[in-house]
mmCIF file of C-alpha atoms in Angstrom:
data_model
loop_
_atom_site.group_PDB
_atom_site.id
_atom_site.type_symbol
_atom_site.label_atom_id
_atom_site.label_comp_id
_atom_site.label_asym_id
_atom_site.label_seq_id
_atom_site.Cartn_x
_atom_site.Cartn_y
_atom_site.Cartn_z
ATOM 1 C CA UNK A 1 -121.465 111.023 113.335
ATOM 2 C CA UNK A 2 -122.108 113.817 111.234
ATOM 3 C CA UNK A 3 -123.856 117.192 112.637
ATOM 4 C CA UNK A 4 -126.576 116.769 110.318
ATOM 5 C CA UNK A 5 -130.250 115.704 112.188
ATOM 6 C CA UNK A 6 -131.078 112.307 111.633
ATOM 7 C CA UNK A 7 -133.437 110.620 108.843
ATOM 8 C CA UNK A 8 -137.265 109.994 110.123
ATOM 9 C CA UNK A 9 -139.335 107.354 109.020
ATOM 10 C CA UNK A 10 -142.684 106.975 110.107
ATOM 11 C CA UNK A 11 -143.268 103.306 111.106
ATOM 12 C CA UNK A 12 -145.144 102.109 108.002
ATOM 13 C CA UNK A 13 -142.447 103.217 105.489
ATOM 14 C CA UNK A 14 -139.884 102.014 108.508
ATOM 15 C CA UNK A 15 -141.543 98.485 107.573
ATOM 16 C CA UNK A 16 -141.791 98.876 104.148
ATOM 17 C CA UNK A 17 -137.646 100.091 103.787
ATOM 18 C CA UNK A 18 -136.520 98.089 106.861
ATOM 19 C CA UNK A 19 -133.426 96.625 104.490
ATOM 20 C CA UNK A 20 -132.327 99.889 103.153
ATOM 21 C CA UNK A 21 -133.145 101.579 106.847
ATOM 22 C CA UNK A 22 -130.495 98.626 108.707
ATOM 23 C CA UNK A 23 -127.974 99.547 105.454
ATOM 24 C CA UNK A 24 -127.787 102.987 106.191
ATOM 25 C CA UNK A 25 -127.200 102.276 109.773
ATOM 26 C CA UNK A 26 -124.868 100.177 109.102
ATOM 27 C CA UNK A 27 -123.187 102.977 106.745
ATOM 28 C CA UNK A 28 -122.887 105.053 110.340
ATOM 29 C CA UNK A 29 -125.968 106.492 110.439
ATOM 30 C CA UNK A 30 -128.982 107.250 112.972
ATOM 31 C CA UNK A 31 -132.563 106.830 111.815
ATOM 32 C CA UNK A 32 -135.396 107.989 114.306
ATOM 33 C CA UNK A 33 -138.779 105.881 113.682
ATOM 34 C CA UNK A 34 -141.948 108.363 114.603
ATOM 35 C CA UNK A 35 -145.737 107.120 115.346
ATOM 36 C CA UNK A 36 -148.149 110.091 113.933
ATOM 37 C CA UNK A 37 -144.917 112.429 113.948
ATOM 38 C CA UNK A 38 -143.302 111.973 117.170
ATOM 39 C CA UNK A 39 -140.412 110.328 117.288
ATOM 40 C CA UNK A 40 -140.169 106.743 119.635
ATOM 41 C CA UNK A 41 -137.430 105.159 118.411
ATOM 42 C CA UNK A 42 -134.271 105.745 117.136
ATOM 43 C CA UNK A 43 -131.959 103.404 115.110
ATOM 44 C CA UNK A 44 -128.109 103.234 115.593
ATOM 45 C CA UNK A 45 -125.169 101.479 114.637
ATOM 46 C CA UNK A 46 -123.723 99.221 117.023
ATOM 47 C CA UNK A 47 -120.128 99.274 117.744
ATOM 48 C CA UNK A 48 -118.386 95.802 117.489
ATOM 49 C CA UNK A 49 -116.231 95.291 120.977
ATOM 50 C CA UNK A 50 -113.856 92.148 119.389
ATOM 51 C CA UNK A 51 -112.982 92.117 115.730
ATOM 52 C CA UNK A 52 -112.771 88.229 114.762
ATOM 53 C CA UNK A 53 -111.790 88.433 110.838
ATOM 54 C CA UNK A 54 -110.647 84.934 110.684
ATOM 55 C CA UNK A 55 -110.078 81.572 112.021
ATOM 56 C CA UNK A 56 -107.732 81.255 114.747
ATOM 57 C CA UNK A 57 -107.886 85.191 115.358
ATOM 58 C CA UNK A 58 -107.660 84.399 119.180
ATOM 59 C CA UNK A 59 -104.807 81.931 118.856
ATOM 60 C CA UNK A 60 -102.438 82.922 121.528
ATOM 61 C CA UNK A 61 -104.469 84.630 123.811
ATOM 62 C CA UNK A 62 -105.939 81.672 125.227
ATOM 63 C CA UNK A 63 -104.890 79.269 127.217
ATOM 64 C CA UNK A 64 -106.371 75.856 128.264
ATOM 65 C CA UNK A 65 -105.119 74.139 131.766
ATOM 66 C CA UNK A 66 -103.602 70.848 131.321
ATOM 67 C CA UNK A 67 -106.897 69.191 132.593
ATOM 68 C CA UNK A 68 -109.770 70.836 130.558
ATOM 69 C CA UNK A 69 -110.987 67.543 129.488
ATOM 70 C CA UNK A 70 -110.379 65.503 132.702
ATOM 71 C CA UNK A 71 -113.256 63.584 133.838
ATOM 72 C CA UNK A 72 -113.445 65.350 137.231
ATOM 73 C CA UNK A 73 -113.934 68.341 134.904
ATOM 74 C CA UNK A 74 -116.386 66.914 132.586
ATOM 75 C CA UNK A 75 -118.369 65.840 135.879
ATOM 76 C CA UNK A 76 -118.128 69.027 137.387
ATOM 77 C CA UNK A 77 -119.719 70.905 134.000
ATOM 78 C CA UNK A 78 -122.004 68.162 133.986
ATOM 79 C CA UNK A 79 -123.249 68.632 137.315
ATOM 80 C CA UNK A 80 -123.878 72.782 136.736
ATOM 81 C CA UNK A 81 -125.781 71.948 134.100
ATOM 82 C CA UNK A 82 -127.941 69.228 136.301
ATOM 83 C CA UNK A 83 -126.745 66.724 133.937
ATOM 84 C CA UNK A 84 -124.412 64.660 136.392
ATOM 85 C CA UNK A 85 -125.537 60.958 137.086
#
């Protein structure tokens, strides 16, 4: 982040420019949301922990045991879930 302070909004015009408030974030930077001039929230980017760009980006780094679709299996999930018969 840059060394700059951040941008303040009250919370009407935080309402009214909510779209061009997220874009900003979204560009890297804070925003701090006030209520009669003191501040009580502040806006920040979120930083991704996995970076899926495409289909099959986990291919090869999963693995699936031989009986993931057995029926003891299915009756197992089925039961955690309260669904078994």
């Amino acid at each position: 982040m840059s060394s700059e302070p951040a941008a303040q909004f009250n919370i009407h015009d935080a309402k009214t420019n909510l779209s061009r408030i997220i874009e900003r974030v979204e560009h890297g930077e804070e925003i701090i949301i006030s209520r009669a001039g003191t501040p009580v929230a502040k806006v920040v980017p979120l930083t991704r922990r996995v970076s899926r760009t495409s289909r099959g980006s986990l291919a090869g780094r999963l693995v699936a045991a031989n009986d993931w679709d057995s029926p003891d299996v299915n009756e197992s999930i089925a039961a955690d879930f309260g669904l078994a018969p």
